């Protein structure tokens, strides 16, 4: 089985390690923008060979893990090049733009739209590790548009990596993920920005930073090259989520200005139920 990875960073590299571990007969090929990234992926043992787009007619399986705006251009081109029985899976954090881009493609049935709810704040081939997807959820969108045999092939791979599968409409995926992932990242980036700006004048501030600060700003270490296109592609839902979040911040600020301790207490107490909601849900990125 010839498996091609277009994008061999955290996600593509971790998928390559899973394939090599669970399917020892597979030969893994990497395609990337920069040749130097492929050299690193080769040295790390993520891939067996460097490849180019012209090699895609040999592919049995293609994993696409590059920024979501680049995927919109790449996916139709990949479908043009692969053989009729091949499967293409993408891992992008937004799904609607990509599903729309290939809706009318003659090889639409060769494509499976997926989003692994797994990740870290690190990027590049060095960030990849075996086990990233274990006990995590793979969201699969518009599954009925993928050929049945190829659906089966993809699900058997994902479950062999220890993943649970959830099916969703692409529009519902983008709407819900705006709240649980995209808003959390913006909130972390802007918290980090606020504190960095303050720190310019008050150099002691980081001496006082505790584990609460560190865990809340962890996502602010994430790659802007990956997140800028995600926010832009999901702008409609992310703006709606931000408006609700800003309204909550404004309300809390007003309660504080009015020293309304009971109302502040109540808001925090109500929000404590997040413990029950998250209890039993494995925390991914
Ligand atoms: P990453 O570690 O930064 O790797 C990105 C890869 O894409 C690199 O191989 C890079 O190659 C290539 N690339 C960057 N810009 C490109 C462009 N404009 N055109 C073509 N290739 C480009 O990113 P990642 O975390 O693996 O994310 C990959 C995909 O997975 C994204 O679509 C993201 O939305 C999705 N995803 C990420 C996470 C997460 O937590 N990180 C979780 C779920 C899904 P070069 O080095 O050669 O430029």
CSV table of C-alpha atoms and ligand atoms in Angstrom, one decimal:
chain,number,residue,atom,x,y,z
A,1,UNK,CA,0.0,0.0,0.0
A,2,UNK,CA,1.4,3.4,-1.0
A,3,UNK,CA,0.4,6.1,1.4
A,4,UNK,CA,1.0,9.8,0.6
A,5,UNK,CA,1.1,12.5,3.2
A,6,UNK,CA,0.6,16.0,1.9
A,7,UNK,CA,1.7,18.1,4.9
A,8,UNK,CA,3.9,16.3,7.4
A,9,UNK,CA,3.7,18.4,10.5
A,10,UNK,CA,2.0,17.6,13.8
A,11,UNK,CA,-1.1,15.9,12.3
A,12,UNK,CA,0.3,14.5,9.1
A,13,UNK,CA,3.4,13.2,10.9
A,14,UNK,CA,1.4,11.6,13.7
A,15,UNK,CA,-0.9,9.9,11.1
A,16,UNK,CA,2.2,8.6,9.3
A,17,UNK,CA,3.5,7.1,12.6
A,18,UNK,CA,0.2,5.4,13.1
A,19,UNK,CA,0.2,4.0,9.6
A,20,UNK,CA,3.8,2.7,9.9
A,21,UNK,CA,3.0,1.2,13.3
A,22,UNK,CA,-0.3,-0.6,12.4
A,23,UNK,CA,0.4,-1.3,8.7
A,24,UNK,CA,4.0,-2.3,8.4
A,25,UNK,CA,3.6,-3.2,4.8
A,26,UNK,CA,2.7,0.4,4.0
A,27,UNK,CA,5.3,2.6,2.2
A,28,UNK,CA,4.9,6.2,3.3
A,29,UNK,CA,5.7,9.2,0.9
A,30,UNK,CA,5.8,12.8,2.0
A,31,UNK,CA,4.9,15.9,-0.1
A,32,UNK,CA,5.5,19.4,1.3
A,33,UNK,CA,6.1,23.0,0.3
A,34,UNK,CA,9.6,23.0,1.5
A,35,UNK,CA,12.1,20.3,0.7
A,36,UNK,CA,13.8,20.9,4.1
A,37,UNK,CA,10.6,19.8,5.9
A,38,UNK,CA,10.7,16.5,4.0
A,39,UNK,CA,14.4,16.0,5.0
A,40,UNK,CA,13.4,16.5,8.7
A,41,UNK,CA,10.4,14.1,8.3
A,42,UNK,CA,12.7,11.5,6.6
A,43,UNK,CA,15.3,11.8,9.4
A,44,UNK,CA,12.6,11.4,12.0
A,45,UNK,CA,11.3,8.3,10.3
A,46,UNK,CA,7.9,9.7,9.6
A,47,UNK,CA,8.2,8.9,5.9
A,48,UNK,CA,10.1,6.4,3.8
A,49,UNK,CA,10.5,8.6,0.7
A,50,UNK,CA,10.2,12.2,-0.5
A,51,UNK,CA,7.7,12.6,-3.3
A,52,UNK,CA,6.2,15.2,-5.6
A,53,UNK,CA,2.7,15.9,-6.9
A,54,UNK,CA,3.4,14.0,-10.1
A,55,UNK,CA,3.8,10.8,-8.0
A,56,UNK,CA,0.1,10.9,-6.9
A,57,UNK,CA,-1.2,8.6,-9.6
A,58,UNK,CA,0.5,5.8,-7.7
A,59,UNK,CA,-1.3,6.6,-4.4
A,60,UNK,CA,-3.6,4.1,-2.7
A,61,UNK,CA,-4.3,6.5,0.2
A,62,UNK,CA,-3.6,10.2,0.6
A,63,UNK,CA,-3.7,12.2,3.9
A,64,UNK,CA,-4.0,16.0,3.5
A,65,UNK,CA,-2.9,18.0,6.6
A,66,UNK,CA,-1.9,21.5,5.6
A,67,UNK,CA,-3.5,24.9,6.5
A,68,UNK,CA,-7.2,24.9,5.6
A,69,UNK,CA,-7.0,27.7,3.0
A,70,UNK,CA,-4.2,25.8,1.2
A,71,UNK,CA,-6.4,22.6,1.3
A,72,UNK,CA,-9.2,24.3,-0.6
A,73,UNK,CA,-6.8,24.7,-3.6
A,74,UNK,CA,-5.0,21.4,-3.1
A,75,UNK,CA,-7.9,18.9,-2.7
A,76,UNK,CA,-9.4,19.3,-6.2
A,77,UNK,CA,-5.9,18.9,-7.7
A,78,UNK,CA,-5.3,15.8,-5.6
A,79,UNK,CA,-8.6,14.3,-6.8
A,80,UNK,CA,-7.7,15.1,-10.4
A,81,UNK,CA,-4.4,13.1,-10.0
A,82,UNK,CA,-5.3,10.0,-7.9
A,83,UNK,CA,-6.4,6.6,-9.4
A,84,UNK,CA,-10.2,5.8,-9.3
A,85,UNK,CA,-10.0,3.4,-6.3
A,86,UNK,CA,-7.9,5.7,-4.0
A,87,UNK,CA,-9.0,7.3,-0.8
A,88,UNK,CA,-8.2,10.9,0.2
A,89,UNK,CA,-8.7,12.0,3.8
A,90,UNK,CA,-8.2,15.6,5.0
A,91,UNK,CA,-7.7,16.6,8.7
A,92,UNK,CA,-8.7,20.3,8.5
A,93,UNK,CA,-10.2,22.1,11.4
A,94,UNK,CA,-13.0,23.6,9.2
A,95,UNK,CA,-15.1,21.5,6.9
A,96,UNK,CA,-17.7,23.4,5.0
A,97,UNK,CA,-15.4,25.4,2.6
A,98,UNK,CA,-13.6,22.2,1.6
A,99,UNK,CA,-16.7,20.1,1.1
A,100,UNK,CA,-18.2,22.9,-1.0
A,101,UNK,CA,-15.0,23.2,-3.1
A,102,UNK,CA,-15.2,19.6,-4.2
A,103,UNK,CA,-19.0,19.1,-4.2
A,104,UNK,CA,-19.2,18.8,-8.0
A,105,UNK,CA,-15.8,17.1,-8.5
A,106,UNK,CA,-16.2,13.9,-10.5
A,107,UNK,CA,-14.1,12.1,-7.9
A,108,UNK,CA,-16.0,13.4,-4.8
A,109,UNK,CA,-16.7,9.8,-3.8
A,110,UNK,CA,-13.0,9.3,-3.3
A,111,UNK,CA,-12.8,12.0,-0.6
A,112,UNK,CA,-13.6,11.7,3.1
A,113,UNK,CA,-13.9,14.9,5.2
A,114,UNK,CA,-12.5,14.3,8.7
A,115,UNK,CA,-11.4,16.4,11.7
A,116,UNK,CA,-9.4,14.7,14.4
A,117,UNK,CA,-10.2,16.3,17.8
A,118,UNK,CA,-6.7,15.8,18.8
A,119,UNK,CA,-3.6,18.1,18.9
A,120,UNK,CA,-1.1,20.0,20.8
A,121,UNK,CA,0.1,23.6,20.7
A,122,UNK,CA,3.2,22.5,18.8
A,123,UNK,CA,3.7,22.2,15.1
A,124,UNK,CA,6.1,20.8,12.4
A,125,UNK,CA,7.4,17.2,12.0
A,126,UNK,CA,9.2,17.3,15.3
A,127,UNK,CA,5.8,17.7,17.1
A,128,UNK,CA,4.5,14.4,15.7
A,129,UNK,CA,4.1,11.4,18.0
A,130,UNK,CA,2.6,8.0,18.0
A,131,UNK,CA,-0.6,7.8,20.1
A,132,UNK,CA,-1.8,11.4,19.5
A,133,UNK,CA,-5.2,10.0,18.3
A,134,UNK,CA,-5.6,7.3,20.9
A,135,UNK,CA,-9.0,7.6,22.8
A,136,UNK,CA,-9.8,10.8,20.8
A,137,UNK,CA,-12.7,11.6,18.5
A,138,UNK,CA,-12.6,11.7,14.7
A,139,UNK,CA,-15.4,13.9,13.3
A,140,UNK,CA,-16.5,12.7,9.9
A,141,UNK,CA,-18.6,15.0,7.7
A,142,UNK,CA,-20.9,14.2,4.8
A,143,UNK,CA,-20.0,10.5,5.0
A,144,UNK,CA,-22.7,9.6,2.6
A,145,UNK,CA,-20.8,11.4,-0.2
A,146,UNK,CA,-17.9,9.0,0.2
A,147,UNK,CA,-17.9,5.6,-1.6
A,148,UNK,CA,-19.0,2.9,0.8
A,149,UNK,CA,-15.9,0.8,0.5
A,150,UNK,CA,-13.6,3.8,1.0
A,151,UNK,CA,-15.7,4.8,4.1
A,152,UNK,CA,-15.0,1.3,5.5
A,153,UNK,CA,-11.3,1.6,4.8
A,154,UNK,CA,-11.1,5.0,6.6
A,155,UNK,CA,-13.1,3.9,9.6
A,156,UNK,CA,-11.0,0.7,10.0
A,157,UNK,CA,-7.8,2.9,10.0
A,158,UNK,CA,-9.2,5.4,12.5
A,159,UNK,CA,-10.5,2.7,14.9
A,160,UNK,CA,-7.1,1.0,14.7
A,161,UNK,CA,-5.6,4.2,16.0
A,162,UNK,CA,-7.9,4.0,19.0
A,163,UNK,CA,-10.3,6.7,17.8
A,164,UNK,CA,-14.1,7.1,18.3
A,165,UNK,CA,-16.0,8.2,15.2
A,166,UNK,CA,-18.7,10.9,15.2
A,167,UNK,CA,-20.7,11.8,12.1
A,168,UNK,CA,-21.8,15.4,11.5
A,169,UNK,CA,-23.1,17.7,8.9
A,170,UNK,CA,-20.2,20.1,7.7
A,171,UNK,CA,-22.2,23.2,8.6
A,172,UNK,CA,-23.0,21.9,12.1
A,173,UNK,CA,-19.4,20.9,12.6
A,174,UNK,CA,-18.1,24.5,11.8
A,175,UNK,CA,-20.8,26.1,14.0
A,176,UNK,CA,-20.1,23.9,17.1
A,177,UNK,CA,-16.3,23.9,16.7
A,178,UNK,CA,-16.3,27.7,16.7
A,179,UNK,CA,-17.3,27.6,20.4
A,180,UNK,CA,-15.3,24.6,21.7
A,181,UNK,CA,-12.1,25.2,19.8
A,182,UNK,CA,-11.8,28.4,17.9
A,183,UNK,CA,-13.1,30.7,20.6
A,184,UNK,CA,-10.8,29.0,23.2
A,185,UNK,CA,-7.8,29.7,21.0
A,186,UNK,CA,-8.7,33.4,20.4
A,187,UNK,CA,-9.4,33.8,24.1
A,188,UNK,CA,-6.0,32.3,25.0
A,189,UNK,CA,-4.2,34.4,22.3
A,190,UNK,CA,-5.8,37.6,23.6
A,191,UNK,CA,-5.2,36.8,27.2
A,192,UNK,CA,-1.5,36.2,26.4
A,193,UNK,CA,-1.5,39.5,24.4
A,194,UNK,CA,-3.0,41.5,27.4
A,195,UNK,CA,-0.5,40.1,29.8
A,196,UNK,CA,2.5,40.6,27.5
A,197,UNK,CA,1.5,44.2,26.9
A,198,UNK,CA,1.2,44.8,30.7
A,199,UNK,CA,4.5,43.1,31.3
A,200,UNK,CA,6.4,45.6,29.1
A,201,UNK,CA,6.0,48.1,32.0
A,202,UNK,CA,5.9,45.7,34.9
A,203,UNK,CA,8.7,43.1,34.5
A,204,UNK,CA,7.8,41.3,37.7
A,205,UNK,CA,4.5,40.0,36.4
A,206,UNK,CA,5.7,36.7,35.1
A,207,UNK,CA,7.4,35.9,38.5
A,208,UNK,CA,3.8,35.8,39.8
A,209,UNK,CA,2.4,33.7,37.0
A,210,UNK,CA,1.1,30.4,38.3
A,211,UNK,CA,-0.2,27.2,36.8
A,212,UNK,CA,-3.6,28.8,36.2
A,213,UNK,CA,-2.1,31.4,34.0
A,214,UNK,CA,0.1,28.8,32.2
A,215,UNK,CA,-2.8,26.4,31.5
A,216,UNK,CA,-5.0,29.2,30.3
A,217,UNK,CA,-2.4,30.6,27.8
A,218,UNK,CA,-1.1,27.2,26.6
A,219,UNK,CA,-3.1,27.5,23.4
A,220,UNK,CA,-1.5,31.0,22.7
A,221,UNK,CA,1.7,29.0,21.8
A,222,UNK,CA,-0.2,27.6,18.7
A,223,UNK,CA,0.9,28.3,15.1
A,224,UNK,CA,-0.6,31.6,13.7
A,225,UNK,CA,0.0,30.1,10.2
A,226,UNK,CA,-2.4,27.3,11.0
A,227,UNK,CA,-5.0,29.4,12.9
A,228,UNK,CA,-5.3,32.5,10.8
A,229,UNK,CA,-7.0,30.7,7.9
A,230,UNK,CA,-9.2,28.7,10.3
A,231,UNK,CA,-10.6,31.8,11.9
A,232,UNK,CA,-11.0,33.5,8.5
A,233,UNK,CA,-12.7,30.5,6.9
A,234,UNK,CA,-15.1,30.1,9.9
A,235,UNK,CA,-15.5,33.9,10.4
A,236,UNK,CA,-19.3,33.9,10.5
A,237,UNK,CA,-19.5,31.4,13.5
A,238,UNK,CA,-16.4,32.7,15.2
A,239,UNK,CA,-17.7,36.3,15.2
A,240,UNK,CA,-21.0,35.1,16.7
A,241,UNK,CA,-19.2,33.1,19.4
A,242,UNK,CA,-16.9,36.2,20.1
A,243,UNK,CA,-20.0,38.5,20.5
A,244,UNK,CA,-21.5,36.2,23.1
A,245,UNK,CA,-18.2,35.9,24.9
A,246,UNK,CA,-17.6,39.6,24.9
A,247,UNK,CA,-21.1,40.2,26.2
A,248,UNK,CA,-20.4,37.8,29.1
A,249,UNK,CA,-17.1,39.6,29.9
A,250,UNK,CA,-18.9,43.0,29.8
A,251,UNK,CA,-21.6,41.8,32.1
A,252,UNK,CA,-19.1,40.4,34.6
A,253,UNK,CA,-17.2,43.7,34.5
A,254,UNK,CA,-20.4,45.6,35.3
A,255,UNK,CA,-21.2,43.3,38.2
A,256,UNK,CA,-17.7,43.9,39.5
A,257,UNK,CA,-17.9,47.6,39.1
A,258,UNK,CA,-21.2,47.5,41.0
A,259,UNK,CA,-19.7,45.2,43.7
A,260,UNK,CA,-22.6,42.9,43.1
A,261,UNK,CA,-21.0,40.0,44.9
A,262,UNK,CA,-24.1,37.8,44.9
A,263,UNK,CA,-24.5,38.0,41.1
A,264,UNK,CA,-20.7,37.4,40.5
A,265,UNK,CA,-20.9,34.4,42.9
A,266,UNK,CA,-23.9,33.0,41.1
A,267,UNK,CA,-22.4,33.3,37.7
A,268,UNK,CA,-19.2,31.5,38.8
A,269,UNK,CA,-21.3,28.9,40.7
A,270,UNK,CA,-23.5,28.3,37.6
A,271,UNK,CA,-20.4,27.9,35.5
A,272,UNK,CA,-18.9,25.3,37.9
A,273,UNK,CA,-21.2,22.8,36.2
A,274,UNK,CA,-18.6,22.6,33.5
A,275,UNK,CA,-16.9,20.1,35.9
A,276,UNK,CA,-19.9,17.7,35.4
A,277,UNK,CA,-20.1,18.4,31.7
A,278,UNK,CA,-16.4,17.6,31.1
A,279,UNK,CA,-16.3,14.7,33.5
A,280,UNK,CA,-15.8,11.6,31.4
A,281,UNK,CA,-15.0,13.6,28.3
A,282,UNK,CA,-11.3,13.1,27.4
A,283,UNK,CA,-9.8,16.6,27.1
A,284,UNK,CA,-8.2,16.9,23.6
A,285,UNK,CA,-6.5,20.0,22.5
B,1,LIG,P1,1.8,21.9,11.1
B,1,LIG,O1,2.4,21.1,12.1
B,1,LIG,O2,2.1,23.4,11.1
B,1,LIG,O3,2.1,21.3,9.6
B,1,LIG,C1,1.6,22.0,8.5
B,1,LIG,C2,2.2,21.4,7.3
B,1,LIG,O4,1.6,22.0,6.1
B,1,LIG,C3,3.7,21.5,7.1
B,1,LIG,O5,4.1,20.2,6.5
B,1,LIG,C4,3.8,22.6,6.0
B,1,LIG,O6,4.9,22.3,5.1
B,1,LIG,C5,2.6,22.5,5.3
B,1,LIG,N1,2.1,23.9,4.8
B,1,LIG,C6,2.1,25.0,5.5
B,1,LIG,N2,1.6,26.0,4.8
B,1,LIG,C7,1.3,25.5,3.6
B,1,LIG,C8,0.7,26.0,2.4
B,1,LIG,N3,0.3,27.3,2.3
B,1,LIG,N4,0.6,25.2,1.3
B,1,LIG,C9,1.0,23.9,1.4
B,1,LIG,N5,1.5,23.3,2.5
B,1,LIG,C10,1.6,24.1,3.6
B,1,LIG,O7,0.2,21.9,11.2
B,1,LIG,P2,-0.8,20.7,11.8
B,1,LIG,O8,-1.0,21.1,13.2
B,1,LIG,O9,-0.2,19.4,11.4
B,1,LIG,O10,-2.1,21.1,11.0
B,1,LIG,C11,-2.4,20.5,9.7
B,1,LIG,C12,-3.9,20.5,9.5
B,1,LIG,O11,-4.5,19.8,10.6
B,1,LIG,C13,-4.6,21.9,9.5
B,1,LIG,O12,-5.5,21.9,8.5
B,1,LIG,C14,-5.3,22.0,10.8
B,1,LIG,O13,-6.5,22.7,10.7
B,1,LIG,C15,-5.6,20.5,11.1
B,1,LIG,N6,-5.7,20.2,12.6
B,1,LIG,C16,-4.7,20.6,13.4
B,1,LIG,C17,-4.9,20.3,14.8
B,1,LIG,C18,-3.9,20.8,15.8
B,1,LIG,O14,-4.1,20.8,17.0
B,1,LIG,N7,-2.7,21.2,15.4
B,1,LIG,C19,-5.9,19.5,15.2
B,1,LIG,C20,-6.8,19.0,14.3
B,1,LIG,C21,-6.7,19.3,13.0
B,1,LIG,P3,6.2,23.1,5.0
B,1,LIG,O15,6.9,23.1,6.3
B,1,LIG,O16,6.9,22.4,3.9
B,1,LIG,O17,5.9,24.5,4.6
